[in-house]
Coordinates of C-alpha atoms in Angstrom, one line a residue:
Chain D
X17 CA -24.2 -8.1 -21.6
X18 CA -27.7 -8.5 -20.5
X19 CA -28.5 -8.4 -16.4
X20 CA -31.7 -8.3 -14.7
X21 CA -33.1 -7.3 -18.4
X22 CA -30.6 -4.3 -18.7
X23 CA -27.7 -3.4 -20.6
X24 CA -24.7 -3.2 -18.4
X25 CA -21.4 -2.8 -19.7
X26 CA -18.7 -2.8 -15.9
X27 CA -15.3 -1.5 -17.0
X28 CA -14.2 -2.8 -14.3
X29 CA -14.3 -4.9 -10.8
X30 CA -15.9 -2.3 -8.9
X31 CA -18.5 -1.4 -11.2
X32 CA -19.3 -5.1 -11.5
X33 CA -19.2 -6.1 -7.2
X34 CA -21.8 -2.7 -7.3
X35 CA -24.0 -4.3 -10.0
X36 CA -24.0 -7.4 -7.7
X37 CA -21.7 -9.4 -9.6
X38 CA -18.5 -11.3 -8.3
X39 CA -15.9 -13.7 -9.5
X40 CA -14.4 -16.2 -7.4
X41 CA -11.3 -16.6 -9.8
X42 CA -9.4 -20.0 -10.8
X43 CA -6.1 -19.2 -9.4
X44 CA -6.8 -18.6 -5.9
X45 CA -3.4 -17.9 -4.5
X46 CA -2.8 -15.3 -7.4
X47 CA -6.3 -13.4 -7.9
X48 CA -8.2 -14.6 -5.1
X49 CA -7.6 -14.8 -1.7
X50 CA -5.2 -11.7 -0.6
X51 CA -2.3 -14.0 1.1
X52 CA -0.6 -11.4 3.1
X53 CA -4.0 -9.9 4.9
X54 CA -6.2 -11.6 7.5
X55 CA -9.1 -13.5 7.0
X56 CA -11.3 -10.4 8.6
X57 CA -10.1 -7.5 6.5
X58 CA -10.4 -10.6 3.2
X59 CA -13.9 -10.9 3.6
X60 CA -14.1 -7.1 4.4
X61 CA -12.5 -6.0 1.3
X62 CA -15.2 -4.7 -0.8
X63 CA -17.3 -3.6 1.3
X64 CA -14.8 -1.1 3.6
X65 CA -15.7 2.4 2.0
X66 CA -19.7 1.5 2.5
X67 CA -18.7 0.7 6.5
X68 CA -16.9 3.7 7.0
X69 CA -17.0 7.0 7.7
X70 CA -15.1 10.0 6.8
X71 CA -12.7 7.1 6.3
X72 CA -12.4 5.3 9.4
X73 CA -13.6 1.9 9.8
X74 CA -16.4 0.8 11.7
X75 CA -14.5 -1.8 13.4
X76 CA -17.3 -3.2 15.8
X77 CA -19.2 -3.7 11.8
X78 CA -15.8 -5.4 10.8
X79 CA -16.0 -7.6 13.1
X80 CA -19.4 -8.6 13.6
X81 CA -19.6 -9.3 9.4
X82 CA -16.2 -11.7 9.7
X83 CA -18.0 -13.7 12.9
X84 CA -21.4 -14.2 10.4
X85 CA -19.5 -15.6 7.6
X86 CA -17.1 -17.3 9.4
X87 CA -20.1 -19.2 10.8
X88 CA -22.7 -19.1 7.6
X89 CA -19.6 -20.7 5.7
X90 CA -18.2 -22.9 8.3
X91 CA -14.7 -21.8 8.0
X92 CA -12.2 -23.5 10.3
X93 CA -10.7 -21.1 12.4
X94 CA -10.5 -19.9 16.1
X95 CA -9.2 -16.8 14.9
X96 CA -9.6 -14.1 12.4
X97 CA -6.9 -12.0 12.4
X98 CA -5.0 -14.9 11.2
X99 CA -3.4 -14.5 7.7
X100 CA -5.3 -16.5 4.9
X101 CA -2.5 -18.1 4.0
X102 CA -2.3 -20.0 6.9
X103 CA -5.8 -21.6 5.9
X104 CA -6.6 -24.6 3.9
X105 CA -7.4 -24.2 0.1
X106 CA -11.0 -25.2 1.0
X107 CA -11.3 -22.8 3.3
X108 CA -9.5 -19.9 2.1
X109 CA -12.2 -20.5 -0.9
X110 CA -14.9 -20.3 1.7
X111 CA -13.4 -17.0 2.7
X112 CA -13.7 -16.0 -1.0
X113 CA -17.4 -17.1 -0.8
X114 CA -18.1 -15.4 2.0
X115 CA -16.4 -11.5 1.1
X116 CA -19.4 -11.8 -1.7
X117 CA -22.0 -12.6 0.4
X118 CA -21.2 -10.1 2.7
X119 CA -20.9 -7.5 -0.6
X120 CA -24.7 -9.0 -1.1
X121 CA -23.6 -10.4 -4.8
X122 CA -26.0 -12.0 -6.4
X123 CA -24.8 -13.2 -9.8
X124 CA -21.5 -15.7 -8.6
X125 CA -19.0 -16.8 -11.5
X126 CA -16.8 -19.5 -10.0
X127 CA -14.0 -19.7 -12.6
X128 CA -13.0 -23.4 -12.3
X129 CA -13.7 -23.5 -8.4
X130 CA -12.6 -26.6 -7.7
X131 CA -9.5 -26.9 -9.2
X132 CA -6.5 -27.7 -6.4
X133 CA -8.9 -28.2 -3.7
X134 CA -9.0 -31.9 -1.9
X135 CA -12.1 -34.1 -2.3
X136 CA -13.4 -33.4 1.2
X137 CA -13.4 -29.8 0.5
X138 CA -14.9 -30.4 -2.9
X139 CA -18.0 -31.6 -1.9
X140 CA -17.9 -28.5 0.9
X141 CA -17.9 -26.0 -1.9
X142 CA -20.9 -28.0 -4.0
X143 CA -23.1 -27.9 -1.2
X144 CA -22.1 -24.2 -0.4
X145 CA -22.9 -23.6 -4.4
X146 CA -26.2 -25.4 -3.7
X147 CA -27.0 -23.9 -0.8
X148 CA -26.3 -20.3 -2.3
X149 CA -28.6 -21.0 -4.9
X150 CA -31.2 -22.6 -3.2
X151 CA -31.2 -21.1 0.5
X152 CA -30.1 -17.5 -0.7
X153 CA -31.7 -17.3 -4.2
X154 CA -28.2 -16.4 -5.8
X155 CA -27.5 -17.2 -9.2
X156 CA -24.2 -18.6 -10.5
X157 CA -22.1 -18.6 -13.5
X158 CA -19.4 -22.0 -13.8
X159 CA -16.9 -22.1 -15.6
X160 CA -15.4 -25.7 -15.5
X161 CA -13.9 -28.7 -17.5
X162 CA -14.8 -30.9 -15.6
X163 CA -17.4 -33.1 -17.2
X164 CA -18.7 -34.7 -14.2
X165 CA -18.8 -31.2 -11.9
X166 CA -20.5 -29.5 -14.9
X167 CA -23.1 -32.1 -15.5
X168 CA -23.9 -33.1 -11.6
X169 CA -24.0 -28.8 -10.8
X170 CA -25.5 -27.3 -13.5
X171 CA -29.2 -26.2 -15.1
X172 CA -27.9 -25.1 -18.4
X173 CA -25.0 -25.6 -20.2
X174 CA -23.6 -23.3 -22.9
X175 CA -20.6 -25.1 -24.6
X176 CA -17.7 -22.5 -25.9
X177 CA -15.4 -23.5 -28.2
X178 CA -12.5 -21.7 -29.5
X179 CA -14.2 -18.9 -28.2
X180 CA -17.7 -19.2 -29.7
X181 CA -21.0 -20.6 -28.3
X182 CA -21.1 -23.5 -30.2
X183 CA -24.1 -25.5 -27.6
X184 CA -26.6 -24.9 -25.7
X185 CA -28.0 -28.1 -23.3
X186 CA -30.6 -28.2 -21.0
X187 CA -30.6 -30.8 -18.2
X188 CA -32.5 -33.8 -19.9
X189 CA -30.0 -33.0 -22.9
X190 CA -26.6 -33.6 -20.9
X191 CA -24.7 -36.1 -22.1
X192 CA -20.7 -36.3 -22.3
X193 CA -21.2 -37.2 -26.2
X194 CA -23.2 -34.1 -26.9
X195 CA -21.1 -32.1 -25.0
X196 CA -17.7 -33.2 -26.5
X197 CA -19.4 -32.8 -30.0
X198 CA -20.2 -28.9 -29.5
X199 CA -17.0 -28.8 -27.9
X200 CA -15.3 -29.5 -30.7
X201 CA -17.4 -28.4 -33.2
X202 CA -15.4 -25.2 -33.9
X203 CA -12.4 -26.9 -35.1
X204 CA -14.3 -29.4 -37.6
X205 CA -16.0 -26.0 -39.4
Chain L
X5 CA 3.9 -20.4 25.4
X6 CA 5.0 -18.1 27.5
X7 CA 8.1 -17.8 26.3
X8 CA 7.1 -17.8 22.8
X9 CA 5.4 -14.7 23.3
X10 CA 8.3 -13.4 25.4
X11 CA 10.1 -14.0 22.2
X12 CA 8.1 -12.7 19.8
X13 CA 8.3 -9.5 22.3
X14 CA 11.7 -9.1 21.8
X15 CA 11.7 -9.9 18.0
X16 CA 9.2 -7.3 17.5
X17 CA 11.4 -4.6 19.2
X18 CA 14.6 -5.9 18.5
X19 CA 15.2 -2.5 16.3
X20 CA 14.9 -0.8 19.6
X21 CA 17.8 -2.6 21.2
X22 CA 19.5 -1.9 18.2
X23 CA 19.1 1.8 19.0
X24 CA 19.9 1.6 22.5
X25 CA 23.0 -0.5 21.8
X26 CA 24.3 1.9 19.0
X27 CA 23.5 5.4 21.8
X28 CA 25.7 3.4 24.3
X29 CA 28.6 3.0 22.2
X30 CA 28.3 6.7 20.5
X31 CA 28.2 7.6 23.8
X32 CA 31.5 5.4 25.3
X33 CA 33.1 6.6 22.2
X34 CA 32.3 10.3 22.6
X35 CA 30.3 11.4 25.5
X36 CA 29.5 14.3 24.4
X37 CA 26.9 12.3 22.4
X38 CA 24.1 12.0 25.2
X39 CA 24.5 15.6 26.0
X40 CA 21.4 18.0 25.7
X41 CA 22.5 19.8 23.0
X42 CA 23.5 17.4 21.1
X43 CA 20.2 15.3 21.5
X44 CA 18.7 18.3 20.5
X45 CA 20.2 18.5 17.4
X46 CA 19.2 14.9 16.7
X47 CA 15.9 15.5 17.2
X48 CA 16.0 18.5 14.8
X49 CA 17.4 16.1 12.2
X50 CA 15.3 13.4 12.7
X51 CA 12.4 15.6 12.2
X52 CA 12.8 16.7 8.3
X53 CA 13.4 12.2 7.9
X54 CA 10.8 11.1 10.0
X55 CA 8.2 13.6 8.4
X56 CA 9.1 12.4 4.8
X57 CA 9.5 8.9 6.1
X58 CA 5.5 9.1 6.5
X59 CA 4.9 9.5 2.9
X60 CA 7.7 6.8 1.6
X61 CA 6.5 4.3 4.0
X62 CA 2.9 4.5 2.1
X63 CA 5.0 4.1 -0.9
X64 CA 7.1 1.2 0.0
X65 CA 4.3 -0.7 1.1
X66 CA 2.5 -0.8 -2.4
X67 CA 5.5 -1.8 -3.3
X68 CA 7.1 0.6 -5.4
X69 CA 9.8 3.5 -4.7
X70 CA 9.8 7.2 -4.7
X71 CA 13.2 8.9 -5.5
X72 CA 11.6 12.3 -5.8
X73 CA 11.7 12.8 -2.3
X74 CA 15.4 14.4 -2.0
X75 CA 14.0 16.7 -4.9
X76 CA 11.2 18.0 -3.6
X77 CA 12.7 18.7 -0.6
X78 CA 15.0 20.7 -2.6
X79 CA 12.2 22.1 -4.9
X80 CA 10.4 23.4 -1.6
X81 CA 13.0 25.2 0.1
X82 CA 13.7 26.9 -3.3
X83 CA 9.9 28.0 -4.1
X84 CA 9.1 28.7 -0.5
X85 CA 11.9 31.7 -0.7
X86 CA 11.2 32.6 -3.9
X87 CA 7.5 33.4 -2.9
X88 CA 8.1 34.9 0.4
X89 CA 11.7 36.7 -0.5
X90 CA 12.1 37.5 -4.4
X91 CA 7.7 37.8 -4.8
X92 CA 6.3 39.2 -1.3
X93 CA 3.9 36.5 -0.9
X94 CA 2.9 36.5 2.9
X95 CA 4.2 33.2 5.1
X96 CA 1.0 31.1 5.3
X97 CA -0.3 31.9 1.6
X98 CA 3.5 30.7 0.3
X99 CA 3.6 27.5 2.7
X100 CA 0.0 26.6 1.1
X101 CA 1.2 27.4 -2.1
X102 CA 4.5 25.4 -1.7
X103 CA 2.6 22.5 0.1
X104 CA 0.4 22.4 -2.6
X105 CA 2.7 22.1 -5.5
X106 CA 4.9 19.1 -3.4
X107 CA 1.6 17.4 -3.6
X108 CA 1.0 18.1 -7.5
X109 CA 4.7 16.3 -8.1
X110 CA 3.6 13.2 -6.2
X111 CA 0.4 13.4 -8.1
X112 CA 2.5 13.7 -11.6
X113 CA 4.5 10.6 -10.6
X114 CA 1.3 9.1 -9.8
X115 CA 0.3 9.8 -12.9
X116 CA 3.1 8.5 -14.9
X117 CA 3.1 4.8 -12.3
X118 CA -0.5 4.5 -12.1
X119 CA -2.0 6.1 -15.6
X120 CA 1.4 5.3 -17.9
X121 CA 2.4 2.7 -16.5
X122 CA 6.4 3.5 -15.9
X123 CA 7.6 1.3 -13.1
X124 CA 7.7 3.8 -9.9
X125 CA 11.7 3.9 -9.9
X126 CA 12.2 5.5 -13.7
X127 CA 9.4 7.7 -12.9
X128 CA 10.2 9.0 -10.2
X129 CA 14.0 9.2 -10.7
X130 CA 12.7 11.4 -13.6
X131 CA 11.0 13.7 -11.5
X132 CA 14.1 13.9 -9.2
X133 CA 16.2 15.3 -12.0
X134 CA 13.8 17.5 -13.6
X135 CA 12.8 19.5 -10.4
X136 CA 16.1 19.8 -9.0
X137 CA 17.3 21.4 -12.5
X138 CA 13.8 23.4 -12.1
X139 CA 15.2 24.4 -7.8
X140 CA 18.0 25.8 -9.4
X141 CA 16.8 27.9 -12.4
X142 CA 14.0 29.6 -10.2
X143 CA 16.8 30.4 -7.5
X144 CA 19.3 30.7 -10.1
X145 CA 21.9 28.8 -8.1
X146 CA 21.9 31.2 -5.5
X147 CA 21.2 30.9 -1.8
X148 CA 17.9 33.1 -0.7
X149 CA 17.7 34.5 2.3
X150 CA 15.9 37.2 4.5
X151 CA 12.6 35.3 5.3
X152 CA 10.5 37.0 8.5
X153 CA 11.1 36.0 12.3
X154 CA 8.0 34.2 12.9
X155 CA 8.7 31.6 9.5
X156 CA 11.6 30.4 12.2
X157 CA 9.0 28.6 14.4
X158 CA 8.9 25.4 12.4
X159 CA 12.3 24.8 12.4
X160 CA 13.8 26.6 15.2
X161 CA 10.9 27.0 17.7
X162 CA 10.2 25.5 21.4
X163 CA 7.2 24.4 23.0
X164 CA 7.7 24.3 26.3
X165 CA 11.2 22.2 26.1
X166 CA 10.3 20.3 22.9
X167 CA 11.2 21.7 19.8
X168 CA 8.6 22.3 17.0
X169 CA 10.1 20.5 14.5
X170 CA 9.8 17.4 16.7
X171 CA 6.0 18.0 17.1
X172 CA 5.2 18.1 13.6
X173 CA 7.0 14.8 13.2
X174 CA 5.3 13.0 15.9
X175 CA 2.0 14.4 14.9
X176 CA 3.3 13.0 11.2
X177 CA 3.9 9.7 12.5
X178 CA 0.5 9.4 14.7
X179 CA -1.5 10.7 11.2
X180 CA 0.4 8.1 9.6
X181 CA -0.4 4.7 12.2
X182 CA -4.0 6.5 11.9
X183 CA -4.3 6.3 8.1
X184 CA -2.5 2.6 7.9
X185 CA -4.7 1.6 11.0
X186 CA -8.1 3.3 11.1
X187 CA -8.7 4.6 7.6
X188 CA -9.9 2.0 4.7
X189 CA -7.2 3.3 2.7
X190 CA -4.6 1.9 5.4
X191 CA -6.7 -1.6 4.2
X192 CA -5.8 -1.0 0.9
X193 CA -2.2 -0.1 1.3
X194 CA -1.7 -3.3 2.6
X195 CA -3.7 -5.3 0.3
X196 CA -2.3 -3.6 -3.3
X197 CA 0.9 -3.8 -1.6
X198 CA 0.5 -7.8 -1.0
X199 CA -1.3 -8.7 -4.4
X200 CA -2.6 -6.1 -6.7
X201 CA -4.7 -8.1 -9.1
X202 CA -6.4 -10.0 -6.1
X203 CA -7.1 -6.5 -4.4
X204 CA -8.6 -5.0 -8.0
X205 CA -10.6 -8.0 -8.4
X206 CA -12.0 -7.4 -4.8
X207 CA -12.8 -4.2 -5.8
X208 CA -10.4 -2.0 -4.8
X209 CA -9.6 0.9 -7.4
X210 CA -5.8 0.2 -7.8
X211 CA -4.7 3.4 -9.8
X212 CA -6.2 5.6 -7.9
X213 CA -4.7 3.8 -4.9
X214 CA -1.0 4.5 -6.5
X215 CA -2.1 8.6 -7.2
X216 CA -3.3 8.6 -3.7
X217 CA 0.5 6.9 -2.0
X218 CA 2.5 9.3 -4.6
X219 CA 0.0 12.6 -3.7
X220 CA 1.1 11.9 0.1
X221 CA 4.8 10.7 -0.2
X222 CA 4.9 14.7 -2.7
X223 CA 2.7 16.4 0.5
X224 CA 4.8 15.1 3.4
X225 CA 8.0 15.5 1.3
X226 CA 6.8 18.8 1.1
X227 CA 6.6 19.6 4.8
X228 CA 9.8 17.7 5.5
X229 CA 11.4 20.5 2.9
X230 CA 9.6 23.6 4.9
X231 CA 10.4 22.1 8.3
X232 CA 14.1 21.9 6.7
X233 CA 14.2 25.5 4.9
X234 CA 12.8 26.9 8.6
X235 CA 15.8 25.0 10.6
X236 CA 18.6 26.4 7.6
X237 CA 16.9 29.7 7.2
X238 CA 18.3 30.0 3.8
X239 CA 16.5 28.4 0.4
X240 CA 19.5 26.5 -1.6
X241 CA 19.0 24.4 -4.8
X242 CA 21.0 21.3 -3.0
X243 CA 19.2 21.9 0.1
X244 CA 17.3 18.0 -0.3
X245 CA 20.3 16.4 -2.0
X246 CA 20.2 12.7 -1.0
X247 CA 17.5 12.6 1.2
X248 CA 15.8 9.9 -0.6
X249 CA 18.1 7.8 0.2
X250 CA 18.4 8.7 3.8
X251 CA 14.7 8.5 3.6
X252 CA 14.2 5.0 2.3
X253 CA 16.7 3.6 4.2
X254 CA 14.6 5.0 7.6
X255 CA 11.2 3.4 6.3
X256 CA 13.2 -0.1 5.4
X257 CA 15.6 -0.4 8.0
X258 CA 12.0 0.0 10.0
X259 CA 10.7 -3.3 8.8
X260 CA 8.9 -2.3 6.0
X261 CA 9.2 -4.2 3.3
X262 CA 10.3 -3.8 -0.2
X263 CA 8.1 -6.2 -2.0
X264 CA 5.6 -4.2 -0.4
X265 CA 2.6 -5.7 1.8
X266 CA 3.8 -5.7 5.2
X267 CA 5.2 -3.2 7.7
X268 CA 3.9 -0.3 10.5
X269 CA 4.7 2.6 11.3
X270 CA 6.0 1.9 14.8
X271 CA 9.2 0.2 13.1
X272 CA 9.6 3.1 10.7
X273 CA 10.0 5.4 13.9
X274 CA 12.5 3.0 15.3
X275 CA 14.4 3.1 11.8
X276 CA 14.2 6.7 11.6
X277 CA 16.0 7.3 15.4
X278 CA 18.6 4.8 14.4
X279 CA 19.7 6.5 11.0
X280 CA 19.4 9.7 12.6
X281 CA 22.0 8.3 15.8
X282 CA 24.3 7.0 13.3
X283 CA 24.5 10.0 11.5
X284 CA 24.8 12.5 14.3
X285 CA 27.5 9.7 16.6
X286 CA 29.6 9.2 13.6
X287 CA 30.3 12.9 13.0
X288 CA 30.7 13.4 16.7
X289 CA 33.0 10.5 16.3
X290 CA 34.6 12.5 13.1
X291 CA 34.3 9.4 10.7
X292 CA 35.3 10.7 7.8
X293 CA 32.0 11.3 5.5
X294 CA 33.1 9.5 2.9
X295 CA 33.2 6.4 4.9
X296 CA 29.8 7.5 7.1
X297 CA 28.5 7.1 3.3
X298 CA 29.7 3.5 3.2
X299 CA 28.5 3.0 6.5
X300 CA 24.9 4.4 5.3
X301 CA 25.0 1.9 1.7
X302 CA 26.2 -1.1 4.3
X303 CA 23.3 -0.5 6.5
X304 CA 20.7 0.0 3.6
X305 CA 21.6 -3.4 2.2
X306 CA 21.5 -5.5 5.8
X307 CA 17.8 -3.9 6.4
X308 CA 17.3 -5.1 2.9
X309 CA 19.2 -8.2 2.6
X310 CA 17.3 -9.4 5.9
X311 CA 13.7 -9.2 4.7
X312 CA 14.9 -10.7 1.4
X313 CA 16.3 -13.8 2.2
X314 CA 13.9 -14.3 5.1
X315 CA 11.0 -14.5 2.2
X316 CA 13.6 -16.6 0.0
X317 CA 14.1 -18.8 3.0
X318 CA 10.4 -19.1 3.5
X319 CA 9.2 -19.9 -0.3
X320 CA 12.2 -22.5 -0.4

């Protein structure tokens, strides 16, 4: 894999969130938000052994990094020691989006991001994916199959089929047809 | 709202009451119970538990299960003697010694969860009969005795009117809430505990997580054994028999729970007291100990049985 013009090769999550890469997975509720922890130590994860020291958490730092993204994201609640669970999918995504921006990640793969998540809250996380782009220069990886999310979100768009890159589009090539056609192209071989 | 939190007040200490209630009726039944002497030698008890409990409760909130602890408490006493009795080692050089190689068997379970991948209750259960057959071919089966006066302090001693044995615990128990409160590995107890590939993927280093839980539950396992082999003043190769199990049932019975996730170290105190009354009131009561053991299995499965189908309830 080729990042920032270098070889990298993470063997595994840690080594990635330190390159500055993140993954916002599909199954939320399984490999995403922690259900049973509060929203604070959530977005707090990755980033505890950097705020610490000799161990012990800096919990003024804690804090003050939960209040940010709790506002920079918008997430509705009065309260941040509340377990995640008790959040909407929408927002415990936002909570998601937020532990990477406080990890400073700059390459975001959002595995299928809006999958289970209400319309309202759909259009929430496309601005927030617009915004991290554009406002914070981060770049992101989607993985979707959703026609209509990849074609109204994306720059590029490589088309894997059957585990091969089969397509490449650029924007002024994106068309359902040409998409479908790559997409299956691996079977008709 | 008020009341709600009146509520929730009384919830959260409802093991308390528990313990109150069960001194009072020790006590109607046999009043000797609330004697001095007699809550001296409770506190003794509770010590060598509450001191282990520290380690299991780390355990039992990632989830898994140590059943090494009886063993190593065993494996201690044994090794301790040997060193200072059989081998002249001085006192402190055979208690670092001794500490040392309690913490090596929590890392080889550690090692075998974590690395190998054997669930946490083969594994350990391994460990539990290997060292205990290792206990009795170093002391050969036979007690060891003849340690120096001053190795007596940790079990026996008195500051002022507290014993020593009661100091190490509750210094135990206040490193422990420190760790699971203050320390980022406290975070990550909770979060493996809850959902291990969601804390991996937020880049938590899982494995080493496990050696770390197993290296602890071996260490304070290993001081519950000295504090044990200081109070007996002999080293005997069934010295630890069954403390697991008086062990676990302290940490759950204390709220913890076995799914892992979710738990603190204020409720494993309260669990350790209340095994350690119902042990001391129903000998002083002289229930036969056959039926104290079916007492003990009864209690371990209402702790259980109550966080259990409170989370079945809920996911109904």
């Amino acid at each position: 894999m080729i990042y920032k013009g270098k070889e990298i090769d993470p063997k595994s999550p840690r080594e990635a969130i330190d390159l500055g890469i993140a993954l916002v997975p599909e199954d939320r509720k399984r490999h995403g938000a922690m259900l049973g922890v509060s929203i604070k130590n959530n977005i707090n994860m990755p980033i505890y052994e950097r705020n610490s020291r000799f161990s012990v958490i800096d919990e003024k730092k804690e804090q003050e990094i939960a209040e940010k993204y709790r506002n920079n994201m918008a997430i509705k609640t009065p309260n941040l020691n509340q377990l995640i669970k008790n959040l909407s999918g929408g927002n415990q995504q936002k909570v998601i989006l937020g532990r990477w921006m406080a990890a400073n990640s700059e390459l975001i793969i959002f595995d299928e991001p809006t999958r289970g998540i209400d319309i309202g809250a759909k259009y929430e996380i496309y601005k927030l994916m617009n915004d991290l782009v554009e406002k914070e220069g981060k770049s992101i990886l989607m993985i979707s199959s959703e026609m209509e999310e990849l074609m109204g979100m994306s720059d590029r768009i490589l088309v894997l089929a059957e585990g091969n890159m089969t397509g490449e589009l650029r924007k002024e090539e994106f068309s359902q047809e040409t998409i479908m056609t790559y997409a299956s192209a691996a079977s008709n071989e | 709202m008020k009341e709600n939190k009146i509520t929730n007040l009384i919830k959260s200490q409802a093991i308390w009451v528990v313990f109150i209630v069960l001194c009072i009726g020790f006590t109607i039944a046999n009043p000797r119970f609330i004697t001095g002497t007699n809550l001296l030698i409770m506190l003794r008890q509770v010590a060598v538990w509450g001191i282990a409990s520290v380690g299991m409760t780390f355990v039992i909130l990632l989830g898994d299960i140590d059943l090494a602890t009886g063993s190593i408490i065993t494996f201690v006493n044994v090794l301790c003697s040997y060193l200072m009795v059989n081998m002249g080692v001085p006192m402190g050089l055979a208690i670092i010694i001794t500490l040392a190689a309690s913490t090596l068997i929590g890392l080889l379970n550690g090692f075998m969860v974590s690395t190998i991948g054997i669930p946490a209750l083969i594994a350990t259960f391994a460990t539990q009969t290997a060292f205990s057959g290792i206990a009795l071919i170093i002391c050969d089966g036979q007690p060891i005795n003849g340690f120096t006066e001053s190795f007596k302090v940790f079990g026996q001693g008195k500051i002022g009117p507290v014993p020593v044995p009661v100091i190490i615990m509750i210094l135990c128990f206040a490193l422990g809430a420190f760790i699971l409160n203050k320390t980022y590995f406290g975070r990550y107890f909770y979060a493996v505990g809850g959902n291990i590939e969601a804390a991996r993927l937020s880049g938590i280093r899982t494995g080493r997580v496990k050696y770390l839980v197993f290296a602890l539950s071996g260490f304070f396992a290993g001081l519950a054994g000295l504090v044990l082999l200081s109070r007996v003043n002999s080293g005997m190769g069934n010295a630890g028999l069954g403390y697991e199990f008086k062990v676990i049932t302290c940490v759950v019975l204390g709220g913890v729970s076995v799914s892992g996730g979710s738990g603190r170290m204020s409720g494993v105190v309260a669990g350790t007291f209340i095994i350690s009354a119902l042990n001391n009131g129903m000998v002083l009561i002289n229930l036969n100990s056959w039926v104290q053991n079916i007492v003990l299995g009864i209690v371990l499965v209402l702790a259980v049985g109550f966080d259990c189908y409170q989370k079945k309830r809920r996911a109904n």
